Structures are given as C-alpha cells and as structure tokens.
Phi, psi and omega in degrees: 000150194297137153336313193277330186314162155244162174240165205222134187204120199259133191223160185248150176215148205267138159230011167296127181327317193282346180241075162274141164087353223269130173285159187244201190309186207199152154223101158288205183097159201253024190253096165304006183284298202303320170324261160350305165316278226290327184301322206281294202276010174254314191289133187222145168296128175081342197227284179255120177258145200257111146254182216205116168225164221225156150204152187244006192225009173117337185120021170285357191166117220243154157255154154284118181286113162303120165325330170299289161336317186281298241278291204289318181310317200292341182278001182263320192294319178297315159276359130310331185274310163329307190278320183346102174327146168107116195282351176292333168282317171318291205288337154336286156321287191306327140346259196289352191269345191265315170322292179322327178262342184293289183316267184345306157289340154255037133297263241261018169272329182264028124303306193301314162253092187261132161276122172285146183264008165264336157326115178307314200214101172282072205287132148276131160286175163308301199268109175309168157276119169323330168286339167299283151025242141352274164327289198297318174310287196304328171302325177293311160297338198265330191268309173285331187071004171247190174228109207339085196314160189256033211229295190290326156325294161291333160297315185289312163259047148300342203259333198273126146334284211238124152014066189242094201302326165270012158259008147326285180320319176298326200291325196291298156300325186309304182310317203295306180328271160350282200299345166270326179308319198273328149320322166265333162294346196274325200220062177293024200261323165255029189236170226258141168321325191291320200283332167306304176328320184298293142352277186327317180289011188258333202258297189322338198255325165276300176331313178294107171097022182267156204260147187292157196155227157251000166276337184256352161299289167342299212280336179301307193288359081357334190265323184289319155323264210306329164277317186293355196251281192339305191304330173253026165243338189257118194329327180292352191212352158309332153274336166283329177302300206280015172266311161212103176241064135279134190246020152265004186268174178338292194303315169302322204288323174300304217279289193304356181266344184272285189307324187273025198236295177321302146313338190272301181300330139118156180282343204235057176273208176281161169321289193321315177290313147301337175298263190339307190275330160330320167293313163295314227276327194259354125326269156359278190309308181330297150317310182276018160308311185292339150299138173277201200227145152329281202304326147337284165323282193315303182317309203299349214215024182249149194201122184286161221278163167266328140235140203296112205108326191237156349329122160259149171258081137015318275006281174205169183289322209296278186299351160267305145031270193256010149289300166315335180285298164329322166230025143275097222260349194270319203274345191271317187298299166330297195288353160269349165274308210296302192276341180284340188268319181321276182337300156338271171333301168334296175295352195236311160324309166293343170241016174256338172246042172281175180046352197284114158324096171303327179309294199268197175274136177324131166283150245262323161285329179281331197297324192281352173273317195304335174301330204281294231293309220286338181265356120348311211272302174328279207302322191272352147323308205286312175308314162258043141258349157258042149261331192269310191310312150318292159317336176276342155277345155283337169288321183307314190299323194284309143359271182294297180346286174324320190281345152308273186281357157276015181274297187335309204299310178333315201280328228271300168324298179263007133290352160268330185293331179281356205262306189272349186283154156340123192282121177327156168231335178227184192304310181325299192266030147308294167298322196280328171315283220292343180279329161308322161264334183288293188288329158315344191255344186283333175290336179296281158339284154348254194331305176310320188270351156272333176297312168260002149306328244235297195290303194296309167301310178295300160295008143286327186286327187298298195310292194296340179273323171307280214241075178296349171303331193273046165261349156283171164292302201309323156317334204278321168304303196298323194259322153302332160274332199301283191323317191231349182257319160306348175261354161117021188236332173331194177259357181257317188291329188282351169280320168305312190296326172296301164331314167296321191299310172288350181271340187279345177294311207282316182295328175297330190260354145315314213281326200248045075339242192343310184297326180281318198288117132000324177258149200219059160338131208291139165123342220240149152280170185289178214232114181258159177317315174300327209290324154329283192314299202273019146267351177283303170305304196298316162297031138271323163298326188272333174272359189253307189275328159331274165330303188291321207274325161292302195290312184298309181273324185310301182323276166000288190278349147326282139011288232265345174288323193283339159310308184303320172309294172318302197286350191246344141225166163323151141308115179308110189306113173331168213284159180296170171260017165273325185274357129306288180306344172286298204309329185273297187336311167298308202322316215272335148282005154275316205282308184297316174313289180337297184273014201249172197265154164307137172293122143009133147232167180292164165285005198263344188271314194269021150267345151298313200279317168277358176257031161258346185271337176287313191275300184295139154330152141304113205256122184289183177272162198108308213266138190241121182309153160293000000 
C-alpha cells in the first residue's frame, strides 16, 4: 500500500442485551469515505457500538481513532476529489458528499429516536421528543465533534410523520453545549472549580443511561481530564491528591468519589447534603489507610517471564491482520486490490442510487451495485480473517522458536548458579547440588510449557472464534486450504510463478541476442529497443512476484503446522523429571567426549583409521553421511 494511505480498522461489539460483549462485523481499509460510511450504518443506539484505530505506517503501529477524527479525513478526501480536473471526479465528489449526510442523518435519527435495549416493548415513536432533541445534538457532538450541517439536518426531518421547528434549534444547542464541556476538559487549567463542577455534572448526565462503547468512552475520557485537574483545586481533596496521587490508591479513589458526588449537588446545594458527603470522603480516607494499592498487589506477584514476551495477547483481529499484511507481500497485494474494487463499488453505489425514490422499487441498476459492494464487502471480511488468523498463529510459531533458547538459557543460568555454589566436600552434598540444579532447570522448563500452552490456548481460542466450523476435522482441513491453496500460495501457483520466471528469462535473452545480432531472419522484423525493455521489466516483475510468493508461503505454511499443532491436540504434559535428568545427563556426557583428549593409538589402530578416510567420501558442512 502507498506510504502515505493511513489504514483504518473498525471494529463492532453488540450492545444488544440477548448478545452482550459479543463481537459484530469488522472493516480494515485504507479509504477513509468508505471507513467513515461503514461507521455510519454499523454503529447503532441498541444494536452496534464502533471503535476505530488508525496507522500511518501499514499497520506496524495502531492508535485509537476518534469518529471526529474518521469524519474530517473522510470531508478532506471528497475534497479532494472535488478540486480534482475533470467533471467526473467533481460530480463523483457530490455523489459522495451527499451519500454521506444521507448516511449521518440516519446515525442520528436513531439517537433522536432511541430505544433502550432492556426495553420490554421497543416501540421507535414517529416522532422525536424535545428532550431527543437535545440529547441527540450532545451525542453528536461528543462523537463528531461539530455541529450538526445543515445538509444533514435537511435529510433528518424528512424522515419525522410531523414538523417539529424547534428541533433543529435544541439539536444545535445540545451540541454547542457539549462541544464547550469537551473544550474545557482538553484544556481545565485557567477555569474556575465551579465552572469545572459543572462540566463535570454535564459528562455525568451523558455517561447515564448511554449504551456501552467508544460514546460512552468518549465521554469517561473527559469526565477524567476534568477530575485529575479538579481534584488538586477544590480544598477537601487536595491533600489527598498530593498525599497519594496514584488514582488507584484507595484514598485517591475517595477524594474522586467525593468530587462526582459533589458535582451532582452542585458547590452552592443544601448544607446537608454537603455535610453528608463530606462525611462519607472522611469515613472513606479512613478506611483506605487500611488497604494496600493495585500496584502493591501487583509489585508482590511479578515473576520474571519464562520466555520473554510471551504469552502476547494480539491487539485485536482487525489489527493482527494488517500485521499479516506487512509481512506477508501476497496477503498485502490481494487486500489492496480487494479494497480499490471495494472503493469502486462504493462509488458506483453512490451514484446509481443518488436521486432514487426510496417509495419505489430498485432498480436493476441499484440492485446490481448493492449486489457487487456487499459481496466485495463480504471477501474482504474473509481476507481479513484470514490474516488475522494467520498472524495469531505466527506469534504461536514465534513462540515455539523462542523456547529453544530459553531453555538453552534456563540450563545455562543454573549451571553457573551451581558453579558459583561451594565446592561440595562429601557425597552428601553432592547429591543436593545436583538436586538442586535438577530442580532450578525443571522449574524453568515448566514455567516455558506453560506459557506455551497459555500461547496455544489464545490461538486456538483465535481459530473457534474466527472460524467456528474448525471445531471438526473435516472444518479444520477447510480453513487449511482455505489458508493456503485458496490465496493463491499452493504448490501448483509456486511452480507456475517459477516457470514463469524461466520463460521470461528466456524471452529476454532471445529479444537481446536479436537485438544485438546483425542478421534479421527472413519473415520476422528486426527485434527494437522497447521490445527488450519491456521483456526486461517482465522479468523484474516475474522475479518480484517470484519472491513474494516465496516469502508469503514459506511464512503461510509456518502458520498453519503451528495451527494445526494448537488445534488438533491438547497441550502436552511437559517432560517427567527422570527422562530430564537422562536427557541432561547425555548431554553432558556428549559434551565430555567431545572435550576430552584422544587416547595414544597404536599402529595397527592408525592404519585402520587411515584407510576408512581414503575409502569415505568427504563430507562438507552441512551435509550429514548415511
């Protein structure tokens, strides 16, 4: 992918009640119109919640994305496309900017008209409510960061049974309202304890009753700016910040439970009520004198790792993914064509159902663009589940390597610690040295097989979540051709891609022979200088696709033995300690042979000896004799 794309990887989570926690649909791509689109018609009040991360480097290093953020790349891109020569890219722009505000106003008719998803009987009225209103202008701001265009506006009450004039205006304030809270949370530093309270009591009144996600993240990241600065301005919690300003410690935890307390009543409430809560925060501190800290907890219970790094934990599939791409040049080349026909699609969607009567029926041109984008939209799902699956089975493999020289290391560490112990003087302490290195190398050894068991269980767990079917055999056989004969990585594309490589070689070196040569076989034209070049390119293209193609299945068939390994058994029990001590016991009596000196020999032993080196072969390095 060009250098410059940023990529974009969107992911869904059910917030519906019969699915809680559940993950939904997914998007990589590296087009923010389409990014942005997708955000619109997946995040739903009740049904879907959207985050969004970003990379600017292929996907070697993710951010989290804000919707505001998706919102302004996708208005640069279409203006770009605007400024663009050329009336096709113009109307094309118009197209999509229009798509776009369409898609928007229904994101925010279904805030306006919102369903609690614990409702018994999820009636949507026709009609919003003036408090909807409201409401929906602060969601919009808090998730776009603007103030609703008025492009969007006119599509949301096209959609309402009745008139209602003044909501637009409510929609407008809600947002303005908002869009100053989050403005004093970015920068709370010259502004008065009261007017923060206030704020605060405004991010308290959107966190309540917001359906889980990155809106209700949004807005916690905010009520916490507006606290870590509150807490060391309002006199009652200012010796507790600076006393422990770890905000995991107990004490810490009181002061900030004091400040959301504070805010709901407000600096100028009843006595009483201040009274109260003054009473709890110093009942609280008390208590929490008697608690240790997280981090305490934490210090006590760290045990350095058995192989260093692992168990890794993934980020996400989305973002394993676009790691797989990276190193992977076949799995990066597919998800970039697979996303410029995506775009395509997009775009041709946008303009066969622009102007279209929602009243009546599609026509033969919208049905067949909606056809292309969705089964577009469907492959490049599939492509990236099998990137991410991949990759969660390449950390495994990276894994199992790794455990080879921390074993090595294991041994290596508790023969110097035996090295450095006393020199034994009688049997007794003899036997206890060795039991002593017998168990420091066994305890190692553990510890390496449960981490990778630990690694093995998260990619099994990638596979049944990815792909549920490869809980059979016969599934499991399915996602392995799938992994490698379906991407264009078997062994008949890698014999062909070698053929190729030899026929193109071979036409280059006719074409420049003929060229070079003086004689012109009768029938034929002389052979010109482009016709060279461009057999010359086709082998750096047949040696470039040669190469990916090599690097991509050598990775690929990495992959999928250590998959096959995770899926088709149990984690193994590690070795008894009696077959470790025979095992170290050989080593070490190989390792002594080795170094020990040759015995004298006779002449009848080196005239044997030299006439087997005169009769054997030589064997180079590498090469191991029968």
């Amino acid at each position: 992918m060009p250098g410059t794309d940023r990529m974009y990887a969107l992911s869904s989570t059910y917030n519906n009640p019969l699915w809680p926690h559940e993950a939904g649909p997914g998007l990589l791509i590296t087009d923010a119109v389409v990014a942005m689109r997708w955000y619109l018609t997946n995040e739903r009040e009740g049904n879907l919640a959207v985050a969004g991360h970003v990379s600017d480097d292929d996907g070697a290093t993710w951010q989290s994305l804000l919707p505001r953020e998706l919102l302004a790349d996708a208005e640069r891109a279409v203006e770009r496309a605007a400024v663009t020569s050329g009336d096709q890219p113009r109307r094309t722009a118009a197209l999509l900017r229009d798509a776009l505000a369409a898609e928007a106003a229904d994101w925010l008719d279904h805030r306006l008209r919102g369903v609690q998803p614990d409702d018994p009987f999820p009636y949507r009225p026709e009609t919003p409510s003036l408090f909807s209103w409201q409401r929906g202008g602060q969601i919009w701001a808090l998730a776009l960061g603007t103030v609703p265009p008025e492009k969007v506006l006119a599509h949301l009450t096209a959609q309402h049974t009745a008139p209602q004039p003044e909501g637009p205006g409510l929609l407008r304030t809600g947002a303005l309202e908002t869009l100053g809270v989050l403005a004093l949370a970015e920068d709370p530093e010259d502004e008065d304890p009261a007017e923060l309270l206030r704020a605060l009591a405004h991010l308290n009144r959107l966190t309540f009753g917001f359906e889980i996600g990155q809106l209700r993240a949004l807005a916690e990241d905010a009520q916490q700016s507006i606290m870590d600065h509150l807490i060391t301005r309002v006199p009652a919690t200012a010796a507790v910040a600076e006393a422990h300003p770890d905000s995991r410690h107990p004490a810490n935890q009181a002061a900030r439970a004091y400040l959301h307390r504070l805010s709901l009543i407000g600096p100028d409430g009843e006595d009483r009520l201040l009274a109260d809560a003054a009473h709890a925060l110093n009942e609280a501190l008390a208590a929490a004198v008697q608690r240790p800290t997280p981090a305490e907890d934490a210090a006590e219970s760290v045990e350095t790792a058995a192989i260093p790094g692992y168990p890794k934990h993934p980020e996400g599939d989305l973002q394993a993914a676009a790691q797989w791409r990276l190193l992977s040049p076949a799995a990066r080349r597919s998800a970039e064509q697979t996303m410029e026909q995506l775009v395509q699609a997009a775009t041709d969607l946008a303009r066969a159902t622009a102007g279209a009567d929602p009243k009546q029926p599609a026509s033969a041109q919208e049905d067949h663009a909606l056809r292309t984008h969705s089964h577009l939209q469907g492959y490049l799902d599939e492509l990236t589940a099998r990137h991410a699956l991949l990759m969660h089975a390449n950390v495994l493999a990276d894994a199992e390597a790794a455990a080879v020289p921390a074993t090595h290391a294991a041994i290596v560490a508790a023969a110097q610690a035996s090295e450095a112990a006393p020199r034994p003087g009688t049997a007794a302490e003899l036997i206890a040295g060795q039991d002593a290195f017998m168990e420091q190398v066994n305890s190692a050894e553990d510890r390496i097989a449960h981490t990778l068991d630990a690694q093995r269980r998260l990619t099994r767990d990638a596979l049944y979540r990815i792909f549920p079917q490869a809980v059979t055999s016969t599934g499991l056989h399915t996602v392995r051709t799938q992994l490698v004969e379906h991407s264009g990585l078997g062994l008949d594309s890698y014999n062909h891609a070698y053929r190729e490589t030899r026929k193109a070689a071979r036409l280059l070196e006719s074409r420049e022979a003929s060229y070079h040569s003086s004689i012109v076989e009768f029938g034929r034209p002389p052979v010109t200088a482009e016709q060279v070049e461009t057999a010359r390119a086709a082998v750096q293209n047949a040696d470039t696709h040669f190469a990916a193609l090599q690097t991509s299945r050598s990775l690929t068939l990495r992959a999928v033995n250590a998959l096959n390994g995770s899926a088709t058994r149990e984690p193994s029990p590690s070795d008894p300690v009696a077959a470790r001590a025979a095992r170290l016991t050989a080593q070490s009596r190989e390792r002594a042979r080795r170094t020990a000196p040759a015995p004298p020999r006779t002449d009848s032993t080196a005239e044997q000896t030299h006439q087997q080196n005169v009769q054997a072969p030589q064997a180079g390095p590498g090469i191991r004799l029968p």
